[in-house]
Short mmCIF file of C-alpha atoms and ligand atoms in Angstrom, two decimals:
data_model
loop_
_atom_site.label_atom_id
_atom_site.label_comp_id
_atom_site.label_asym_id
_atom_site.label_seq_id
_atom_site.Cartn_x
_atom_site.Cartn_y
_atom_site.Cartn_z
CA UNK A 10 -19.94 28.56 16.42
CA UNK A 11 -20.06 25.24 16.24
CA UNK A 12 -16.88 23.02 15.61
CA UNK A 13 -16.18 21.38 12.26
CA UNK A 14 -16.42 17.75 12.07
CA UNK A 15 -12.37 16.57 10.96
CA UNK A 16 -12.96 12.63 10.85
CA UNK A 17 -9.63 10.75 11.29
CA UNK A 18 -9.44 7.00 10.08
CA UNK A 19 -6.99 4.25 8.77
CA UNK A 20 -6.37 1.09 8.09
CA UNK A 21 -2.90 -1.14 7.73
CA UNK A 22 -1.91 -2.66 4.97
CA UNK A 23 -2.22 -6.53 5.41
CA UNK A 24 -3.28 -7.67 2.14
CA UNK A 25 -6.82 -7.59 0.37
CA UNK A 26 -10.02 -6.93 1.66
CA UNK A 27 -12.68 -9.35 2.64
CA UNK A 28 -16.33 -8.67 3.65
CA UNK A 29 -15.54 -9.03 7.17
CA UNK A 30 -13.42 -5.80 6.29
CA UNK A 31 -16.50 -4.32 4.31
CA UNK A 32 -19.13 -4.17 6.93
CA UNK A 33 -16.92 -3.98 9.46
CA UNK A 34 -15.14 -0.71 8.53
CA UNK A 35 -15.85 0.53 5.19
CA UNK A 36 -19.14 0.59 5.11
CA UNK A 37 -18.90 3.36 7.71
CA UNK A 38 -16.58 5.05 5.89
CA UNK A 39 -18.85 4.86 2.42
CA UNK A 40 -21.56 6.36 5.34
CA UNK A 41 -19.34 9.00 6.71
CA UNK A 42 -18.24 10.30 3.46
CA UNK A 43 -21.40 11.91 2.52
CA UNK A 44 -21.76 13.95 5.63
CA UNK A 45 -20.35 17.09 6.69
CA UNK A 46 -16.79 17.80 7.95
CA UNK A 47 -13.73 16.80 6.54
CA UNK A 48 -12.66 13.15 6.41
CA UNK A 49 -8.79 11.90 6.47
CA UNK A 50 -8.37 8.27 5.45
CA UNK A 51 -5.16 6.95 5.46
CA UNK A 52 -3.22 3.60 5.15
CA UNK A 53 -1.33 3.00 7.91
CA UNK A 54 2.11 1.70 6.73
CA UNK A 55 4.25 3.06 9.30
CA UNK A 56 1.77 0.69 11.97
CA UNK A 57 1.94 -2.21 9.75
CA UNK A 58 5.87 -2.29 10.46
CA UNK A 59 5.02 -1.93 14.43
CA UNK A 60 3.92 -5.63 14.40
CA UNK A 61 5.98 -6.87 10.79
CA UNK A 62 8.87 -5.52 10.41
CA UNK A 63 10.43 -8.36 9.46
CA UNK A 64 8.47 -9.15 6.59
CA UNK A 65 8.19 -6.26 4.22
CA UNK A 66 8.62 -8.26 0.56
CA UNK A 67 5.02 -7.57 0.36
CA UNK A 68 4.58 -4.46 1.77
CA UNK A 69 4.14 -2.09 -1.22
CA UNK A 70 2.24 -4.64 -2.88
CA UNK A 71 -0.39 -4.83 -0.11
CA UNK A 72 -0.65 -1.22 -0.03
CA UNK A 73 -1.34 -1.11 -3.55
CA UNK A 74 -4.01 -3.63 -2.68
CA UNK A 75 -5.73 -1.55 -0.14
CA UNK A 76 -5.42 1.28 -3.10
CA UNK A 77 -7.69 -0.69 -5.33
CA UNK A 78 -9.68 -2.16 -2.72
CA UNK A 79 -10.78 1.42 -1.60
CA UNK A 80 -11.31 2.64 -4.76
CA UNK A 81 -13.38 -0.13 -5.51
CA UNK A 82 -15.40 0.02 -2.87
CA UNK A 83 -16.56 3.21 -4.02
CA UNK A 84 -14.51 5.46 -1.32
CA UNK A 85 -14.67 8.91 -3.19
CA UNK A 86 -11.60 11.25 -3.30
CA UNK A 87 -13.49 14.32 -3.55
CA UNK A 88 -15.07 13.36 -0.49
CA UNK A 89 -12.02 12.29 1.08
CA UNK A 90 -8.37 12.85 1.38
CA UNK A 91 -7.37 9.32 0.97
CA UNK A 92 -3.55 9.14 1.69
CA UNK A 93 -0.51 6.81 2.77
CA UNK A 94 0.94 7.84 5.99
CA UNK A 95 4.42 7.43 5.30
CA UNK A 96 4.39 10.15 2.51
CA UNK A 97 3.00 12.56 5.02
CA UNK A 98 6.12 12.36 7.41
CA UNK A 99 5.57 14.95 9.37
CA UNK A 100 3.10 12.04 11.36
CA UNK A 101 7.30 10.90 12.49
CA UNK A 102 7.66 14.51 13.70
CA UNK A 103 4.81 14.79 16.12
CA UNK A 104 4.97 11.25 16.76
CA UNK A 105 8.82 11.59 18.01
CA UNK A 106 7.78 14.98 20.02
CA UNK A 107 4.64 13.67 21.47
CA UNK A 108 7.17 10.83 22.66
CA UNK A 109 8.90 13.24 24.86
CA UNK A 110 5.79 13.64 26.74
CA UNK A 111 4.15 10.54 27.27
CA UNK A 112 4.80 8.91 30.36
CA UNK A 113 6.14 5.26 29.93
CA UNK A 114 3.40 3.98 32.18
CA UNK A 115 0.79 5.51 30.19
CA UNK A 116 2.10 2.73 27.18
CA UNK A 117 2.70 -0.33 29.36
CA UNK A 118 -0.97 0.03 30.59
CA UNK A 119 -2.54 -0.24 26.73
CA UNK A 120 -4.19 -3.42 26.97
CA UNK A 121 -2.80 -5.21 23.88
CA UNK A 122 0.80 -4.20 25.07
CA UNK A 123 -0.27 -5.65 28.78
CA UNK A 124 -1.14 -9.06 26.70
CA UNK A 125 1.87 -9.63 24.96
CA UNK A 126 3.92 -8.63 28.22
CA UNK A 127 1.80 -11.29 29.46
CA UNK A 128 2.15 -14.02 26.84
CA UNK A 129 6.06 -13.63 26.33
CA UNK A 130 6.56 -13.87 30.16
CA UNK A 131 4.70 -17.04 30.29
CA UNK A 132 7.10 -18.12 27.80
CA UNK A 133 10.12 -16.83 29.00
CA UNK A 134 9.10 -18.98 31.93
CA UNK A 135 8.28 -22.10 30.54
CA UNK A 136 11.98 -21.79 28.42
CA UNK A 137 13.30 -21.41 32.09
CA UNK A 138 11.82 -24.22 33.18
CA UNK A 139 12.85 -26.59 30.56
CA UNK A 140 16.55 -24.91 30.77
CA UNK A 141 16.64 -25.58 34.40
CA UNK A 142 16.03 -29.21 33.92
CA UNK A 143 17.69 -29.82 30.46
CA UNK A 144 21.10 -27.97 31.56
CA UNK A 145 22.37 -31.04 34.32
CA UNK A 146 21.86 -34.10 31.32
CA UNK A 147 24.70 -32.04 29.16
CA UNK A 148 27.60 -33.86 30.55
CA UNK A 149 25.38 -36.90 30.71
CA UNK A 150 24.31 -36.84 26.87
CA UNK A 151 28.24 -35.95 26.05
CA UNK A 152 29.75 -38.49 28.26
CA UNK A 153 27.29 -40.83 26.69
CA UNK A 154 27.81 -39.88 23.10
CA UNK A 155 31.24 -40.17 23.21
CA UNK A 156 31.68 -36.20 21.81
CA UNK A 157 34.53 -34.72 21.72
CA UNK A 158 34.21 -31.26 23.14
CA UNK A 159 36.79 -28.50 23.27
CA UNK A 160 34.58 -25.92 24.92
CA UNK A 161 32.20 -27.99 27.32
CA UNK A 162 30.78 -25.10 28.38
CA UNK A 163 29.99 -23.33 24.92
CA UNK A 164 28.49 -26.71 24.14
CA UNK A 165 26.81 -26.79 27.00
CA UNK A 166 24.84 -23.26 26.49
CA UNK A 167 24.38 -24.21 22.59
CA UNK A 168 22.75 -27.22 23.43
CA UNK A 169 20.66 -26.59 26.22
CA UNK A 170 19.79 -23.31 24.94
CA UNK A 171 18.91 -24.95 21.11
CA UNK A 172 16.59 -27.62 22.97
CA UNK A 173 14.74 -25.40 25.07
CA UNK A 174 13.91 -23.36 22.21
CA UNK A 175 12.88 -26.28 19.93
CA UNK A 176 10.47 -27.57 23.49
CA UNK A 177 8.95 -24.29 23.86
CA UNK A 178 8.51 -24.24 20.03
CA UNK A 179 6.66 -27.39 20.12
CA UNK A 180 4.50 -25.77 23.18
CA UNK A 181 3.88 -22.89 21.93
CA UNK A 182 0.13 -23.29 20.67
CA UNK A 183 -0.87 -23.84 24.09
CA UNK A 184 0.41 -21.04 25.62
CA UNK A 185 0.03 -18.05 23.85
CA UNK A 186 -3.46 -16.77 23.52
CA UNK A 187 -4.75 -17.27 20.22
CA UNK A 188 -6.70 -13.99 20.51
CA UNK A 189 -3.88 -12.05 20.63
CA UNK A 190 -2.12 -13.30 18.10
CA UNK A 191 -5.09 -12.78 15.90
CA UNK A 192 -5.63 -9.06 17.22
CA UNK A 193 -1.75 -8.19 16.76
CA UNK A 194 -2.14 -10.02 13.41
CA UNK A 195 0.71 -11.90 13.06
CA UNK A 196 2.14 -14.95 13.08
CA UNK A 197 2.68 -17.00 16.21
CA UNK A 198 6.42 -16.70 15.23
CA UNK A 199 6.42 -13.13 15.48
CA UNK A 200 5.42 -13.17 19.03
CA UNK A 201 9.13 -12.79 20.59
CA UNK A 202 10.00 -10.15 17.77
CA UNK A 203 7.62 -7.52 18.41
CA UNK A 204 8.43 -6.73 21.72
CA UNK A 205 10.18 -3.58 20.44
CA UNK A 206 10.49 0.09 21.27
CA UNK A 207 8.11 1.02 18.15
CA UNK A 208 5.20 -1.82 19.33
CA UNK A 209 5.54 -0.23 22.43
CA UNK A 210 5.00 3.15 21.04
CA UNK A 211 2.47 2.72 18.82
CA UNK A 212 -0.71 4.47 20.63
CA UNK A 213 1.84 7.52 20.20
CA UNK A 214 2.00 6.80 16.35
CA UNK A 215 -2.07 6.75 16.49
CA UNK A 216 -2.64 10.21 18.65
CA UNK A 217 -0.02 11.87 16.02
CA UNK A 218 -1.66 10.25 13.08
CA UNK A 219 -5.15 11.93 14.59
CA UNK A 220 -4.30 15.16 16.32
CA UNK A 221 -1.97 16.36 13.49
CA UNK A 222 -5.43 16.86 11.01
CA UNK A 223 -7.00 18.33 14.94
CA UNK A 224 -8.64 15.26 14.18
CA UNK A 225 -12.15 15.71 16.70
CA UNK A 226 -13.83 12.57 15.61
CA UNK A 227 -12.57 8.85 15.14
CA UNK A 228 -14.63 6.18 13.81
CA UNK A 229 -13.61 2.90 16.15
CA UNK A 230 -14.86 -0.39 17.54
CA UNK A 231 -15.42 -0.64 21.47
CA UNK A 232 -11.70 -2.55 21.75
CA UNK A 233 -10.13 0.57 20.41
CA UNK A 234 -11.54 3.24 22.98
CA UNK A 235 -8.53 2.87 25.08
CA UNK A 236 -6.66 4.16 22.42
CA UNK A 237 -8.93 7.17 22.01
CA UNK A 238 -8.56 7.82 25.16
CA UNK A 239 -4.57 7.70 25.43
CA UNK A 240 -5.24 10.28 22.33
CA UNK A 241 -6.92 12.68 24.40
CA UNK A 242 -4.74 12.20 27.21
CA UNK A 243 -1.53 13.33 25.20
CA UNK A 244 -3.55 16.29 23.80
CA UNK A 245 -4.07 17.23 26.88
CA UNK A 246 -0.83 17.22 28.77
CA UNK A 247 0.68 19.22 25.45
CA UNK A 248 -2.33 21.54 25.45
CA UNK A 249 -1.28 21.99 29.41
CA UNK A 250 2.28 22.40 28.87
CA UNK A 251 2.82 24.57 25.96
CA UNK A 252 -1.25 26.18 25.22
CA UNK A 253 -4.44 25.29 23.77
CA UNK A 254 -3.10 23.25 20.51
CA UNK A 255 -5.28 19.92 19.63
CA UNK A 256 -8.94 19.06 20.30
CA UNK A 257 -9.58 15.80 22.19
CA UNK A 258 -11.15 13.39 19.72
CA UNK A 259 -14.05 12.01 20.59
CA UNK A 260 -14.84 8.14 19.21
CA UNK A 261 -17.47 7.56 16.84
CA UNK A 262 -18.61 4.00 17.86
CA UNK A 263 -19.17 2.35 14.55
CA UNK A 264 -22.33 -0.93 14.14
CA UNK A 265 -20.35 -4.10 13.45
CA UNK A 266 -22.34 -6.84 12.64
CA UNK A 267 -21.33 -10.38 12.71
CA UNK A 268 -19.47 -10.96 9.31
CA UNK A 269 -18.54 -15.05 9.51
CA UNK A 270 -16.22 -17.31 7.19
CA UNK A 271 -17.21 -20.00 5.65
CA UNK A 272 -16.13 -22.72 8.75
CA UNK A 273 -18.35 -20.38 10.78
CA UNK A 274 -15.81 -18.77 12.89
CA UNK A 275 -15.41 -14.68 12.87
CA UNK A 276 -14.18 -14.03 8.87
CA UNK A 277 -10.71 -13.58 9.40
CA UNK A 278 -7.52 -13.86 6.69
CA UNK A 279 -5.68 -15.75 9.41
CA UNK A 280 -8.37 -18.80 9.65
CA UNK A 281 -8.54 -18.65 6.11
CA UNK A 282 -12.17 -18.65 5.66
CA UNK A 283 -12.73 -15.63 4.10
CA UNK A 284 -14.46 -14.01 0.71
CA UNK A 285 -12.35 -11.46 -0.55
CA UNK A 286 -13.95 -8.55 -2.58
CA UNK A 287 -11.54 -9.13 -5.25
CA UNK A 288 -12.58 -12.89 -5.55
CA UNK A 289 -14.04 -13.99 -8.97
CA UNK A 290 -17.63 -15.00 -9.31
CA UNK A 291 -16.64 -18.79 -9.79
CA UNK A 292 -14.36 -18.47 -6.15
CA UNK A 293 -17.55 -16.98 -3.95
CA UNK A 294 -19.32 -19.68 -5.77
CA UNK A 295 -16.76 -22.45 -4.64
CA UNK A 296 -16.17 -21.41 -1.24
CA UNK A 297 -20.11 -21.10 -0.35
CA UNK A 298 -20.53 -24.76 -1.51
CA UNK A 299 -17.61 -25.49 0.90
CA UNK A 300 -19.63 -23.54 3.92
CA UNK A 301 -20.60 -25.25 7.34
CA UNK A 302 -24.06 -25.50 7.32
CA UNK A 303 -26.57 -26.40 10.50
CA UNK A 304 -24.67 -30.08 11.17
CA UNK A 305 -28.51 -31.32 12.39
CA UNK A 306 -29.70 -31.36 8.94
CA UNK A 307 -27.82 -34.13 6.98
CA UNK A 308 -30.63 -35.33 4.69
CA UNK A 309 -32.78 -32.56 2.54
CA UNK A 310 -35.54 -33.65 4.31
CA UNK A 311 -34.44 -32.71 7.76
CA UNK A 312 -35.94 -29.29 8.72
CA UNK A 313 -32.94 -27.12 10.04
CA UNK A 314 -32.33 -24.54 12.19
CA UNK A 315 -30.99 -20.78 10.32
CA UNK A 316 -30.43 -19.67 13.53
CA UNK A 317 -27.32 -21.45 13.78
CA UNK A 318 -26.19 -21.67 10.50
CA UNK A 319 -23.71 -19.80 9.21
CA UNK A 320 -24.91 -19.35 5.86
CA UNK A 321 -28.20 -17.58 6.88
CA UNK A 322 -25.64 -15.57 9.11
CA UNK A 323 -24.21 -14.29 5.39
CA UNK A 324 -27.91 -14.14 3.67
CA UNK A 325 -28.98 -11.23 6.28
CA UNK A 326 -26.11 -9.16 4.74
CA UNK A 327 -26.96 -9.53 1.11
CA UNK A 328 -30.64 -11.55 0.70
CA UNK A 329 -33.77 -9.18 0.26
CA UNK A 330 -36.38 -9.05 3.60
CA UNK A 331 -38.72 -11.07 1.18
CA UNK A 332 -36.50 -13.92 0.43
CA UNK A 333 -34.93 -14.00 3.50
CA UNK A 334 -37.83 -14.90 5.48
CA UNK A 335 -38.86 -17.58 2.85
CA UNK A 336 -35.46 -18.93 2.95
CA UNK A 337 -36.05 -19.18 7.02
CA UNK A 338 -39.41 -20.83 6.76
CA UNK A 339 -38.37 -23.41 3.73
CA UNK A 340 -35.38 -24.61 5.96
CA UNK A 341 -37.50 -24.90 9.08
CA UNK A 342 -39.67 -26.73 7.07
CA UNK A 343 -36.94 -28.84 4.94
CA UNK A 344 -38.63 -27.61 1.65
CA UNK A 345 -35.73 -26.08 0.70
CA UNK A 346 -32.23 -27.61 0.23
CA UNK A 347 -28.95 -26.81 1.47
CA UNK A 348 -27.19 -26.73 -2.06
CA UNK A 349 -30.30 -24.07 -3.50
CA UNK A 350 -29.96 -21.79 -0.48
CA UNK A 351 -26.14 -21.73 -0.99
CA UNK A 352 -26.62 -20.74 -4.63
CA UNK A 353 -28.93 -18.07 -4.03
CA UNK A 354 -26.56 -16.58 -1.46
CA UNK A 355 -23.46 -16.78 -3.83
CA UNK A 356 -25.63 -15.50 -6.36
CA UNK A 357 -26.46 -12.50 -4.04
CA UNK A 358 -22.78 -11.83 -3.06
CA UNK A 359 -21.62 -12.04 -6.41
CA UNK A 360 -24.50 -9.67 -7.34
CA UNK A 361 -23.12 -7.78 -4.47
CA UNK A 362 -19.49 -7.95 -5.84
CA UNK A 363 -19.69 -7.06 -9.43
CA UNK A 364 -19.61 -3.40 -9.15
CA UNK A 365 -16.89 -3.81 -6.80
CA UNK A 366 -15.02 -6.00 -9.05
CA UNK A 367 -15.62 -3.91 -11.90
CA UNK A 368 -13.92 -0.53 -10.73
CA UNK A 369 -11.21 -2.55 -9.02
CA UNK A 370 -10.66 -4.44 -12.71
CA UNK A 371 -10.44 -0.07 -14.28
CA UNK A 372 -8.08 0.90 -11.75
CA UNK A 373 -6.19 -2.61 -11.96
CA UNK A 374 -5.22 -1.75 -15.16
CA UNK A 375 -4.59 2.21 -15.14
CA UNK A 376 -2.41 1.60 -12.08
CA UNK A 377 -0.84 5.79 -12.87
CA UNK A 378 -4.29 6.91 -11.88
CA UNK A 379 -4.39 5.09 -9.09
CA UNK A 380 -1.28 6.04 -7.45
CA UNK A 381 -2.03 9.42 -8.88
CA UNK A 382 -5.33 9.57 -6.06
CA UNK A 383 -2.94 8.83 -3.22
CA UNK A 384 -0.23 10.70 -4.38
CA UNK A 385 -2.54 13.93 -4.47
CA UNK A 386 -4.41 13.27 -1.33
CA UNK A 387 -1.20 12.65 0.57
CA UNK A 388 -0.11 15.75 -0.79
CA UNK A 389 -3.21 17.84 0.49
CA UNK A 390 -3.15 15.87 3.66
CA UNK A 391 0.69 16.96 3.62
CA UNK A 392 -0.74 20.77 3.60
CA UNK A 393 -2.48 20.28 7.21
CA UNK A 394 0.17 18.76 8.68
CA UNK A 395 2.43 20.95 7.86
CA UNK A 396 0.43 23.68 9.03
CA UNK A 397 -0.26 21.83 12.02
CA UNK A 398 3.71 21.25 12.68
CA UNK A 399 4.07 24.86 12.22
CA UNK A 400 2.55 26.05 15.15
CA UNK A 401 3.64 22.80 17.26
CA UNK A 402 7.37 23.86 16.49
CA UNK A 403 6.59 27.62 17.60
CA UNK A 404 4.75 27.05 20.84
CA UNK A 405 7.57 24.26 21.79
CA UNK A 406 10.30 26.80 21.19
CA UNK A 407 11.60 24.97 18.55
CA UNK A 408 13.35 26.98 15.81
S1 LIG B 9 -31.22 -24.43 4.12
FE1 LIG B 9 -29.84 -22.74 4.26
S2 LIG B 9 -30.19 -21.87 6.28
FE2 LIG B 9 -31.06 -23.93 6.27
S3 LIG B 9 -29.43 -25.22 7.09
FE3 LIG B 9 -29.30 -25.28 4.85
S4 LIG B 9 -27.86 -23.70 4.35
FE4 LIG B 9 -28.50 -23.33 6.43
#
């Protein structure tokens, strides 16, 4: 008999959703959720404090976000079990016993864990550096200054230790990869604080997130294979060590197309060029006036190139075949200006948006339903896992 599809996806909590986040990842979900199987969508909470734990003021707020974002995107809860991780916590149990049996090495080879190994060492090193050379002008600069000092050598460590900080500070834009601070998602601040037991862990989190709904499919970009693959490795060794207990997921490699921002870089919250679903019709309006256009065509009667202009980028997610290919001749052409094809494409996103915005505006404002949704499907996600935990406990010997 053939094996029931159980899809296994999430997404943390970081604040509202642009389009980037649409095409990118819900749009597969909107796809998934009419096929067979059974889908588990959660929001991922418990990872969100992996990379800010520091900064949880807005924590329930942005999952309440991602609630209404969701919702509004049309993600259906018959279809789904749409649930927040940390209400299911047995996810902590199998995450803490699946931690017994992952080798270390298996963690310090993830790739995004290998980067920021690699970043903070550079910095270590460069602090180093700068205390190496900094520490000998202490008696100089207290000599000079005419300081009194009781403990020379407390002053010494303060000092040296409070400039080298402030120089590496200053340096720090040129030596940590900007990639990686946009892939962690955090703030360039952050860097030094997340190099922490539960960062380290969190592939762990992910397989126990997955295998404890047998999760056999998982819906992922090519950057997150590895982490598929770690999955499968840790169902494995516990299917080795204590019996057959968890499938090995296989990944569903999802179509992302190229979403950009309005400065035509990658849309991204973090260069702050993005248009958020929740955006009004006069702010998708604004910030496609604001766009980058091709920087060739500076009078109206310069013929342009769409190929590498960012706002035809956007018009081939939400312009008809028709006018898209009139749009593309017109600009070659310069019978069309820059200002009318920017108002037909924020026409087209708001047309886009407005069904979007509308359920997000009902559930906005009957906030018990809402929570109701995710209380319920955390609930029945709650069921499986339990279920699941069951049988883990008995074939570990656990009472
Ligand atoms: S007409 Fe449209 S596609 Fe052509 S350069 Fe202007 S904004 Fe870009």
């Amino acid at each position: 008999m053939a094996q029931k599809r159980v899809i296994v996806s999430g997404m943390r909590p970081t604040g509202k959703l642009h389009l980037g986040h649409y095409f990118g990842v819900i749009k597969n979900w909107l796809k998934l959720q009419d096929k067979e199987g059974d889908k588990y969508i959660f929001i991922a909470d418990w990872h969100a404090l992996t990379t800010s734990y520091t900064n949880v003021e807005k924590l329930k707020e942005n999952i309440e976000q991602l609630m209404l974002d969701w919702l509004a995107c049309g993600l259906d809860p018959e279809k789904n079990v749409l649930f927040i991780q940390s209400k299911v916590k047995e996810h902590a149990e199998l995450y803490l016993l699946f931690g017994m049996i992952t080798p270390k090495s298996w963690l310090e080879l993830n790739p995004t864990y290998k980067d920021l190994k690699y970043n903070l060492l550079k910095l270590y090193n460069l602090k180093a550096q700068f205390l190496e050379k900094v520490l000998p002008l202490v008696p100089a600069l207290v000599e000079g200054l005419k300081l009194k000092v009781e403990d020379e050598k407390k002053f010494k460590d303060l000092l040296a230790e409070e400039i080298s900080e402030a120089i590496v500070k200053a340096l720090f834009e040129g030596y940590v990869e900007a990639e990686l601070l946009k892939k962690l998602n955090i703030d360039k601040k952050l860097l030094y604080q997340i190099d922490t037991y539960g960062f380290l862990g969190y592939p762990v989190l992910q397989a126990a997130d997955i295998l404890i709904y047998k999760g056999n499919t998982v819906p992922v970009g090519e950057d997150q294979l590895p982490h598929i693959e770690l999955t499968r490795e840790i169902a494995r060794r516990f299917n080795r060590l204590y019996g057959e207990t968890f499938p090995e997921p296989q990944p569903l490699l999802t179509e992302t197309p190229k979403v950009v921002g309005i400065d035509g870089r990658k849309m991204s919250k973090s260069y702050n060029n993005a248009i958020y679903l929740s955006d009004t019709a006069e702010e998708v309006e604004q910030k496609v006036r604001k766009m980058v256009t091709d920087p060739q065509r500076v009078r109206k009667t310069d013929p342009g190139r769409p190929e590498i202009c960012p706002v035809f980028t956007l018009h081939k997610l939400f312009t008809d075949e028709q006018t898209l290919k009139m749009i593309e001749e017109d600009c070659r052409t310069a019978r069309i200006g820059c200002v009318q094809c920017k108002k037909i494409l924020a026409q087209n996103i708001n047309n886009f948006l407005e069904p979007i915005r509308e359920r997000r505006n009902y559930y906005a404002s009957n906030k018990g339903e809402l929570w109701d949704i995710f209380n319920q499907g955390s609930e029945q996600a709650r069921k499986v896992a339990s279920q699941t935990m069951e049988e883990v406990r008995k074939k570990m010997n656990l009472p």
